[in-house]
Coordinates of C-alpha atoms and ligand atoms in Angstrom, one line a residue:
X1 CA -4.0 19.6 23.8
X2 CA -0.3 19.8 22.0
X3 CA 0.2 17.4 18.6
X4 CA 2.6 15.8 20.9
X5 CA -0.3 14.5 22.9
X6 CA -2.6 13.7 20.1
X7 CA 0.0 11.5 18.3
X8 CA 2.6 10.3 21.3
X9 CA 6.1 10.3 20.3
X10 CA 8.0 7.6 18.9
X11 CA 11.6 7.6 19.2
X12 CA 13.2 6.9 15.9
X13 CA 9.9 6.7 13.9
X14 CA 9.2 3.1 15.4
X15 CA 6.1 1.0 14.1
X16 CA 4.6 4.9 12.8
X17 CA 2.9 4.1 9.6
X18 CA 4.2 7.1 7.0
X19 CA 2.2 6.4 4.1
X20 CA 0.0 3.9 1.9
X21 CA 2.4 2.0 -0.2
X22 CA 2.2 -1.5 -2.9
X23 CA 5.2 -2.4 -3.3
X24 CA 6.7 -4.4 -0.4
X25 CA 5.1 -6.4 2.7
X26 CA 7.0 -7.2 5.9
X27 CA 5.2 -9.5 8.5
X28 CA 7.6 -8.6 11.3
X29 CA 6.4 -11.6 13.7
X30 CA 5.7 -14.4 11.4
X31 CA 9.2 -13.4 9.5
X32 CA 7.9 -13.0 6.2
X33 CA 9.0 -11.0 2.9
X34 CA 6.7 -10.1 0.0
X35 CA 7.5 -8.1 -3.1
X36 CA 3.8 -7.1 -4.5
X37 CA 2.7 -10.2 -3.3
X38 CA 5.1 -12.4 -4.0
X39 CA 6.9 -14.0 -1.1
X40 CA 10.9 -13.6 -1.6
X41 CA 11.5 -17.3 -1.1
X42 CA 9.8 -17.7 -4.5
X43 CA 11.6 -15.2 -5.6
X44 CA 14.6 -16.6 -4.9
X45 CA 13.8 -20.0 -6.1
X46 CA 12.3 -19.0 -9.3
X47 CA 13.3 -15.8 -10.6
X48 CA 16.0 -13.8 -11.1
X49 CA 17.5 -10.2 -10.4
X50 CA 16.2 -8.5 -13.6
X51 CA 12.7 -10.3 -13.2
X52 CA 12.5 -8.5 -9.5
X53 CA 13.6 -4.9 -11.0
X54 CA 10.6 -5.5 -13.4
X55 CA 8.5 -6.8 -11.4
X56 CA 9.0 -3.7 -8.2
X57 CA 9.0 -1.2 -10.8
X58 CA 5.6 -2.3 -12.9
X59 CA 4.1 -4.0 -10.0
X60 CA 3.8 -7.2 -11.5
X61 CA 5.4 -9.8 -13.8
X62 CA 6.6 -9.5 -16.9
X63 CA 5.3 -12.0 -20.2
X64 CA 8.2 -13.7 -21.8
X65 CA 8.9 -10.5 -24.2
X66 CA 8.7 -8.0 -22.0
X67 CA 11.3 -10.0 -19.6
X68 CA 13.7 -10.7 -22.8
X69 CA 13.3 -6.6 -23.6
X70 CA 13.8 -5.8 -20.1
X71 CA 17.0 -7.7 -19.7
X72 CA 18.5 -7.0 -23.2
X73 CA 18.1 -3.1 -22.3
X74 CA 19.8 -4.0 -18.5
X75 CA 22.6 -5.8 -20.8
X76 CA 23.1 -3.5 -23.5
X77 CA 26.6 -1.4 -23.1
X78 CA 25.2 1.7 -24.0
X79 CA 22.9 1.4 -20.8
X80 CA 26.2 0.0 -18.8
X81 CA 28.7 2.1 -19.2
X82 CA 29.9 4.7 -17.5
X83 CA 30.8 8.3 -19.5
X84 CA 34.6 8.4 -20.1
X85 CA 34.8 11.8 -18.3
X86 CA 33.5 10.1 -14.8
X87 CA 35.7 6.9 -15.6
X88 CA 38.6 10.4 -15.5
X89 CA 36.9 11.9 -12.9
X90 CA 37.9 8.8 -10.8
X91 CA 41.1 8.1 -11.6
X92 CA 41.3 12.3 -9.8
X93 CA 39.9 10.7 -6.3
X94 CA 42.3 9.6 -3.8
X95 CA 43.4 5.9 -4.0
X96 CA 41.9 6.0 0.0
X97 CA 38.6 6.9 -0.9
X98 CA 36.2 4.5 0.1
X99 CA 33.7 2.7 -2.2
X100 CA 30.0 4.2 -0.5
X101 CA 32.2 7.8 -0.9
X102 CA 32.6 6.8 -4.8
X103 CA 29.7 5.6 -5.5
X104 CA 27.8 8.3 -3.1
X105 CA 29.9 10.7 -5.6
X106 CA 29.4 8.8 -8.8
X107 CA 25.6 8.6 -8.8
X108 CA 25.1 12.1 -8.2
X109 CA 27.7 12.8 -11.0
X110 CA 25.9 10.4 -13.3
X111 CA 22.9 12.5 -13.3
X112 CA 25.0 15.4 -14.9
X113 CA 25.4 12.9 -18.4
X114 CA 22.0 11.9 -17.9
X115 CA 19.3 12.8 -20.8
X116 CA 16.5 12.9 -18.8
X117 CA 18.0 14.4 -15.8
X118 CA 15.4 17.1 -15.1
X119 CA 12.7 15.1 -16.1
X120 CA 10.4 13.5 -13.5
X121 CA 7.8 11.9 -15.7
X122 CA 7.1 8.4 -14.8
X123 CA 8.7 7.1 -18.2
X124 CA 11.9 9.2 -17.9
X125 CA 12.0 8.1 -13.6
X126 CA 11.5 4.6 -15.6
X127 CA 14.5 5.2 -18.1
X128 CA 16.9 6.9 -15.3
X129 CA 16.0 3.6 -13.1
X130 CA 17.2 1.3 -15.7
X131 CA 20.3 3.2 -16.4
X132 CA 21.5 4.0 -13.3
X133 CA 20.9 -0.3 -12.3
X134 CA 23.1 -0.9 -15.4
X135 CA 25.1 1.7 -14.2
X136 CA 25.8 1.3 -10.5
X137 CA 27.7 -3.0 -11.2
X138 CA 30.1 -0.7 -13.5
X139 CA 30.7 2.1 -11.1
X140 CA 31.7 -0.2 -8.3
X141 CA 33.7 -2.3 -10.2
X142 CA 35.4 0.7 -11.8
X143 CA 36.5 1.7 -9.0
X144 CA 38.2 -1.3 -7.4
X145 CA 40.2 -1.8 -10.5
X146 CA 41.4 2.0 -10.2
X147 CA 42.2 1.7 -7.3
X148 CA 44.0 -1.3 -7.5
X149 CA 46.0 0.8 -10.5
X150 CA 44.5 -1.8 -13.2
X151 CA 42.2 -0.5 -16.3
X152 CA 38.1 -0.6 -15.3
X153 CA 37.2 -3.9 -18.2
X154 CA 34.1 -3.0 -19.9
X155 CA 31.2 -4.8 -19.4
X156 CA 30.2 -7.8 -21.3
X157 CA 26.1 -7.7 -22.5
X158 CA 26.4 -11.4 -22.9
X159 CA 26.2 -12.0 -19.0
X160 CA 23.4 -11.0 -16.6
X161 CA 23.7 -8.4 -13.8
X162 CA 25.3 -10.4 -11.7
X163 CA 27.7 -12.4 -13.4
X164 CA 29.0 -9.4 -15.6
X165 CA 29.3 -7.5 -11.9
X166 CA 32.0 -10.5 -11.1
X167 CA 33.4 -10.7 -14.3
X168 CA 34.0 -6.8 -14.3
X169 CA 35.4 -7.0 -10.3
X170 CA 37.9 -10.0 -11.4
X171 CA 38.5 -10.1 -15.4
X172 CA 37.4 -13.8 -15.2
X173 CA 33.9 -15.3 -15.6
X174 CA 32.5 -16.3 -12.1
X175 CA 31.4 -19.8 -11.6
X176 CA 27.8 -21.0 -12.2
X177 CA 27.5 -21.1 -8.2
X178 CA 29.3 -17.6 -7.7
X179 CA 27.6 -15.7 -10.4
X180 CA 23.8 -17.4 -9.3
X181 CA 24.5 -16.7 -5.3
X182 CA 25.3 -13.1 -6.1
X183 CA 21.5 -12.9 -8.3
X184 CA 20.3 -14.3 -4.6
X185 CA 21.8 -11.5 -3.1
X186 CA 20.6 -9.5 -5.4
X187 CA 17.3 -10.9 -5.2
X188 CA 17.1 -10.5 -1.4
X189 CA 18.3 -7.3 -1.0
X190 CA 15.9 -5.5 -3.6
X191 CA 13.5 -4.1 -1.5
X192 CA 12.5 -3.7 2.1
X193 CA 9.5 -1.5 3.2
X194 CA 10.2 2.0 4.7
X195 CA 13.9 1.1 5.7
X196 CA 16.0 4.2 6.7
X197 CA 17.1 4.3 3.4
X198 CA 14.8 4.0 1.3
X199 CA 12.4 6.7 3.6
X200 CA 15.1 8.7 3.3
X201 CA 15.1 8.7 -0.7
X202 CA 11.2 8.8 -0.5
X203 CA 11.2 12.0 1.7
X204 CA 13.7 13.6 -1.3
X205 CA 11.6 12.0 -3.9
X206 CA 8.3 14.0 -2.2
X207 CA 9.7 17.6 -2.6
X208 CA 9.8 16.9 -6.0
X209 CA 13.4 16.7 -6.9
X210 CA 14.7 13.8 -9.3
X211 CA 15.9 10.3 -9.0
X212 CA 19.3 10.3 -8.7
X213 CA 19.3 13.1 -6.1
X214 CA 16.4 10.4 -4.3
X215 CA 18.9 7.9 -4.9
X216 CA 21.8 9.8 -3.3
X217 CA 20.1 10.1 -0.3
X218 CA 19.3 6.4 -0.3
X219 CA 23.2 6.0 -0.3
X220 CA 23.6 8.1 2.3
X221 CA 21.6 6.7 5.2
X222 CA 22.5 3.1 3.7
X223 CA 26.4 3.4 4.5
X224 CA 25.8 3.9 8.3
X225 CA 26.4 0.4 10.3
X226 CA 23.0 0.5 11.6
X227 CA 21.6 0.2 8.2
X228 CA 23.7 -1.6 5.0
X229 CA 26.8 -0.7 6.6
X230 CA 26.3 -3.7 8.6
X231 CA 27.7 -5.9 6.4
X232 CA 31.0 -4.8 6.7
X233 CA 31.5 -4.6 10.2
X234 CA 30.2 -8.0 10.1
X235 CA 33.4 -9.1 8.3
X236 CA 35.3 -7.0 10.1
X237 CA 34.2 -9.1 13.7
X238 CA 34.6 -12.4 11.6
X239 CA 38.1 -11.3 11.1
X240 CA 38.6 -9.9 14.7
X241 CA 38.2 -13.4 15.3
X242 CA 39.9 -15.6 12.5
X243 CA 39.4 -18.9 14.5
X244 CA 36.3 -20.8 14.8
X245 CA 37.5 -22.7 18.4
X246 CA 37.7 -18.7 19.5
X247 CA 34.3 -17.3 18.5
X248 CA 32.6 -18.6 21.8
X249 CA 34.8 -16.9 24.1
X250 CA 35.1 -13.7 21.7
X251 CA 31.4 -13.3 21.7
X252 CA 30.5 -13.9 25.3
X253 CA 33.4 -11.0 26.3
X254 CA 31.9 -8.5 23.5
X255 CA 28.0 -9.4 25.4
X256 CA 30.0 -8.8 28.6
X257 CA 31.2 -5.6 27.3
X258 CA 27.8 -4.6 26.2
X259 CA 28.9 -4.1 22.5
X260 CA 26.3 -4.1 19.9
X261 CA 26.6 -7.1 17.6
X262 CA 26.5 -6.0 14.0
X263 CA 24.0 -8.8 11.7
X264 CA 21.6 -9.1 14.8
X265 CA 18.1 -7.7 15.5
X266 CA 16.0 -5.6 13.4
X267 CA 13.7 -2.7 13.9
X268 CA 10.9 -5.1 12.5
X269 CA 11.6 -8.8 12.7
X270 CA 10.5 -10.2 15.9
X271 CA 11.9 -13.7 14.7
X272 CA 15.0 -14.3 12.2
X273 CA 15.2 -12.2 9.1
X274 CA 13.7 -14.3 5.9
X275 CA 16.6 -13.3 4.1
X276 CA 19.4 -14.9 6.6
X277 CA 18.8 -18.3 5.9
X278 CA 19.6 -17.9 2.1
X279 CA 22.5 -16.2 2.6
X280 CA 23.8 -18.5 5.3
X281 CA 23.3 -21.6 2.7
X282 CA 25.0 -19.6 0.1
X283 CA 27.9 -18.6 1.9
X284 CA 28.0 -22.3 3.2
X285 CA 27.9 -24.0 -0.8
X286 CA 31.1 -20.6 -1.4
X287 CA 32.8 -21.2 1.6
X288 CA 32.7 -25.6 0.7
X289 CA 33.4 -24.3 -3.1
X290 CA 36.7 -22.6 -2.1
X291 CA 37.8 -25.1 0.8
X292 CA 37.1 -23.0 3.6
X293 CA 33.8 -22.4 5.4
X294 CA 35.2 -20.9 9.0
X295 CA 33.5 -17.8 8.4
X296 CA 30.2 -19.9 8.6
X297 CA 31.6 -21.7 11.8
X298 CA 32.2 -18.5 13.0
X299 CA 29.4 -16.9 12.4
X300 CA 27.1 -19.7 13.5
X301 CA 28.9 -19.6 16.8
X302 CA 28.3 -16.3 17.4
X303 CA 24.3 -17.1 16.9
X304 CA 24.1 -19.6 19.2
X305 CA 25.3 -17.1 22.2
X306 CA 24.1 -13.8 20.7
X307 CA 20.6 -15.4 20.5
X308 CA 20.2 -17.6 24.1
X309 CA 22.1 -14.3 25.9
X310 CA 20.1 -11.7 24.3
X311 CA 17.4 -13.0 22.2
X312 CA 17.9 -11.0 19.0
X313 CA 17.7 -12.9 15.7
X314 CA 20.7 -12.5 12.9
X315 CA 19.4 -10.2 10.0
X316 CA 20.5 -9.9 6.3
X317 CA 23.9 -8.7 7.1
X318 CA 25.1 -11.4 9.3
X319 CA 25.8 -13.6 6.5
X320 CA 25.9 -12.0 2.8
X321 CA 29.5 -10.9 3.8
X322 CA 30.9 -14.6 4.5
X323 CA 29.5 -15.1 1.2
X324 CA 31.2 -12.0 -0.3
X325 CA 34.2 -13.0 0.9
X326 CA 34.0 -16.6 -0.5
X327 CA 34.0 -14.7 -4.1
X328 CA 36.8 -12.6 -2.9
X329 CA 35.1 -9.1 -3.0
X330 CA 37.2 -6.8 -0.7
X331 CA 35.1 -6.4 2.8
X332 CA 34.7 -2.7 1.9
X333 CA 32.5 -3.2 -1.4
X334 CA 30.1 -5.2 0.8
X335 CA 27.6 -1.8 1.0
X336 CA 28.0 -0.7 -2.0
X337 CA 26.7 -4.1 -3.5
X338 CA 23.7 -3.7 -1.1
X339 CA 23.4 -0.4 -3.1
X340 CA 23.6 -2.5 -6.5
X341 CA 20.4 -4.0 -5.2
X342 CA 18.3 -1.7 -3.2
X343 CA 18.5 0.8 -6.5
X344 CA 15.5 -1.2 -7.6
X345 CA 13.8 -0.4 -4.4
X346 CA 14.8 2.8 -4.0
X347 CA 13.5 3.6 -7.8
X348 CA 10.2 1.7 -6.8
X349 CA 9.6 4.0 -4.2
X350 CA 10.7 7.3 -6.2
X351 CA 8.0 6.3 -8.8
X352 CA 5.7 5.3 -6.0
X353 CA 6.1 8.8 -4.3
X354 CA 5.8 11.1 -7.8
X355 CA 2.7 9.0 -8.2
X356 CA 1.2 10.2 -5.7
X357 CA 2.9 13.1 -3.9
X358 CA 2.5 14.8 -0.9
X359 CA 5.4 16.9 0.6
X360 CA 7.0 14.7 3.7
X361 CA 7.6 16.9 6.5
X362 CA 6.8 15.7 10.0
X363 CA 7.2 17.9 13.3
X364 CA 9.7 17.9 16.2
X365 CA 8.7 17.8 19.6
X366 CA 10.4 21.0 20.9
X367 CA 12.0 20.6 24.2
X368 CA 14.0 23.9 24.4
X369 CA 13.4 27.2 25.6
X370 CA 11.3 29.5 23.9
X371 CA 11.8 32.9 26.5
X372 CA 15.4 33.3 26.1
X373 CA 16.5 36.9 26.5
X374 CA 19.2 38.3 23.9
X375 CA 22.3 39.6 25.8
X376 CA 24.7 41.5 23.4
X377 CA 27.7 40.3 23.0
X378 CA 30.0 42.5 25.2
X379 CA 27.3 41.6 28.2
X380 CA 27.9 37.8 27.3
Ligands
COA1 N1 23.5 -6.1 19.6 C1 23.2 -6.0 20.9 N2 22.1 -5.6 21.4 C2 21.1 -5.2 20.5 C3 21.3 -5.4 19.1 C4 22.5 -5.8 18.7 N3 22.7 -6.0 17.4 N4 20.1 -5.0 18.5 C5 19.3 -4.6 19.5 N5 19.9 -4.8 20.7 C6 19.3 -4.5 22.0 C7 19.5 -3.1 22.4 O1 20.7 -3.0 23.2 C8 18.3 -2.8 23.2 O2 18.4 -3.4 24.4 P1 17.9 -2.6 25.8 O3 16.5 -2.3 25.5 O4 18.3 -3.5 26.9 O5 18.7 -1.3 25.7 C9 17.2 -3.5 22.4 O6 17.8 -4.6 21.8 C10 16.5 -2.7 21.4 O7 17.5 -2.1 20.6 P2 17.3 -0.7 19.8 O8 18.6 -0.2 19.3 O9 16.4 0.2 20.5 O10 16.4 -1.3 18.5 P3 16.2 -0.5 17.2 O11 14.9 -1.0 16.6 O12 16.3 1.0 17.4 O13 17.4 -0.9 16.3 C11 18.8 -2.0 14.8 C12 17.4 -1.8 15.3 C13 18.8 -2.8 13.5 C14 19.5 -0.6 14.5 C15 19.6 -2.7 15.9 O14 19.1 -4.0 16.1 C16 21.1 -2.8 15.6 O15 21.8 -1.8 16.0 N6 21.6 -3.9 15.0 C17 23.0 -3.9 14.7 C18 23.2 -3.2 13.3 C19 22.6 -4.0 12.2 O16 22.9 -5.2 12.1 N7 22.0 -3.3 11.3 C20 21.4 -3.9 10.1 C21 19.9 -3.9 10.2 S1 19.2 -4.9 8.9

């Protein structure tokens, strides 16, 4: 009997079960979310961005002193900012270059200034994780003000994660309901099972190399627009359309056309995503804040169809970007702020993995020949 027959092929890795892990829960059918065992629309009603980080990476929550430590080393600027020779190494990249190729290219420069680089111990994996989610608000927002030919502002340890994120993008302090919807997002994005990205960091994580080469991975396999690349395309159909009277007809020719309809379905979720309905409410309270909430119209248009024509579900991506864009963030910083979050996840499942390692390194089912006869090459 071949392996293949033992253990049937699965195209893409569906519903196969990799490995024993604690740290997130997905009920795919009942569309829940739990982060070690605590359902995300708690989490999202009572805690905050820095609370989760804690709470993925020691598996449970923090008293009130380790919280206040936690967040005062997630605030301090030594932790924050980024080495003056990277800030110089970006001003050197093209003005075009996107923000996944910066921060795919800041990260893995990062490690280079980092102390404990080489070191995979569980407290130095713990260190790099807290530096690099201190880091990552900075890098992004570094790089829209280079590119925009302003100075990157340095970041203020007075404001959390996601407020100093807005501050640093803008140069003006975000509004109580800009600065808590982006924690939200933050919150929701955190963590999600074995997504493509985070497998992928987990299978770099398992030959034993170190976090932030884990963590470049993760960035890797999150900018494609199956994965966290979504988002963006998301915006980019919302703009395609511009009017909310035009969605309907939009929508039903792109069905028509047989076009896959970025922010819909989901390799797990047989029902809605948990996460959609935040973000939808969020962008809804932006969109009303700023006097214009056609992206929401638009977007709930293109539910209605997309889910009585094809009965698929939106996921996480269909809305954060409507809410993104209510806080003016530039449509192409939409991944790189799902990167922002999933760091805590990713660094969850690095520690995870060095905790209990085994090398991950599956087989192919080999369809091709295996009799071929060389022919030199004057004979060919
Ligand atoms: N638009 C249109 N059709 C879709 C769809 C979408 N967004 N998502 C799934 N489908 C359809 C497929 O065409 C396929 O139909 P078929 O069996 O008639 O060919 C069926 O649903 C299964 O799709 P498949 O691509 O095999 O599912 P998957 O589990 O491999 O893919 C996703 C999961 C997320 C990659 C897929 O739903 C998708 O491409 N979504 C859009 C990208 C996106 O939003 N990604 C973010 C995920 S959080």
């Amino acid at each position: 009997m071949t392996d293949a027959a033992v253990n049937p092929l699965k195209a893409g890795l569906e519903d196969v079960v990799v490995s024993p892990s604690e740290i997130c829960f997905i009920d795919g059918r009942k569309g829940r979310l739990i982060y070690r065992g605590y359902d995300v629309d708690d989490l999202v009603a009572h805690s905050t961005f820095e609370e989760v980080t804690y709470l993925l990476w020691q598996g449970r929550l923090p008293s009130r002193k380790e919280l206040d430590a936690h967040i005062k080393a997630l605030s301090a600027t030594a932790n924050r900012k980024l080495p003056p020779k990277l800030v110089a190494m970006l001003r050197l990249l093209p003005r075009k270059t996107t923000p996944m190729e910066v921060i795919r290219t800041g990260v893995s420069a990062l490690s280079t200034f980092d102390p404990d680089a080489a070191d995979n111990s569980r407290e130095a994996t713990l260190r790099k994780s807290l530096r690099l989610t201190a880091q990552l608000p900075t890098l992004v927002a570094a790089w829209e003000r280079i590119r925009r030919g302003k100075t990157p502002i340095t970041p203020n340890p007075k404001l959390n994660l996601a407020g100093n994120f807005l501050y640093m993008m803008s140069g003006k302090k975000p509004t109580p309901l800009a600065a808590q919807t982006f924690d939200t997002a933050l919150i929701l994005h955190a963590d999600h099972e074995f997504n493509a990205s985070t497998f992928a960091a987990r299978v770099t994580a398992a030959t034993l190399s170190d976090l932030h080469s884990a963590v470049v991975s993760g960035i890797g396999a999150l900018k494609g627009p199956l994965h966290g690349g979504a988002n963006e395309q998301v915006m980019l159909m919302v703009e395609k359309i511009k009017d909310p009277a035009k969605a309907e007809a939009w929508i039903r020719k792109a069905l028509t056309d047989k076009a896959r309809i970025m922010g819909f379905g989901h390799r797990v979720y047989r029902v809605e995503d948990p996460r959609a309905k935040h973000l939808k409410r969020l962008a809804l309270e932006l969109g009303q804040q700023v006097g214009d909430t056609s992206r929401v119209e638009i977007l709930d248009t293109v539910v209605r169809v997309v889910g009585s024509e094809k009965h698929i579900f939106p996921n996480v991506d269909l809305y954060s970007g409507a809410a993104y864009s209510a806080m003016s963030i530039p449509t192409d910083q939409f991944t790189p702020i799902f990167a922002m979050s999933r760091i805590a996840g990713w660094a969850a499942h690095v520690l995870e993995q060095h905790g209990n390692n085994r090398l991950i390194r599956p087989r192919a089912e080999y369809t091709g020949s295996t009799r071929a006869t060389y022919d030199p090459i004057s004979q060919r």
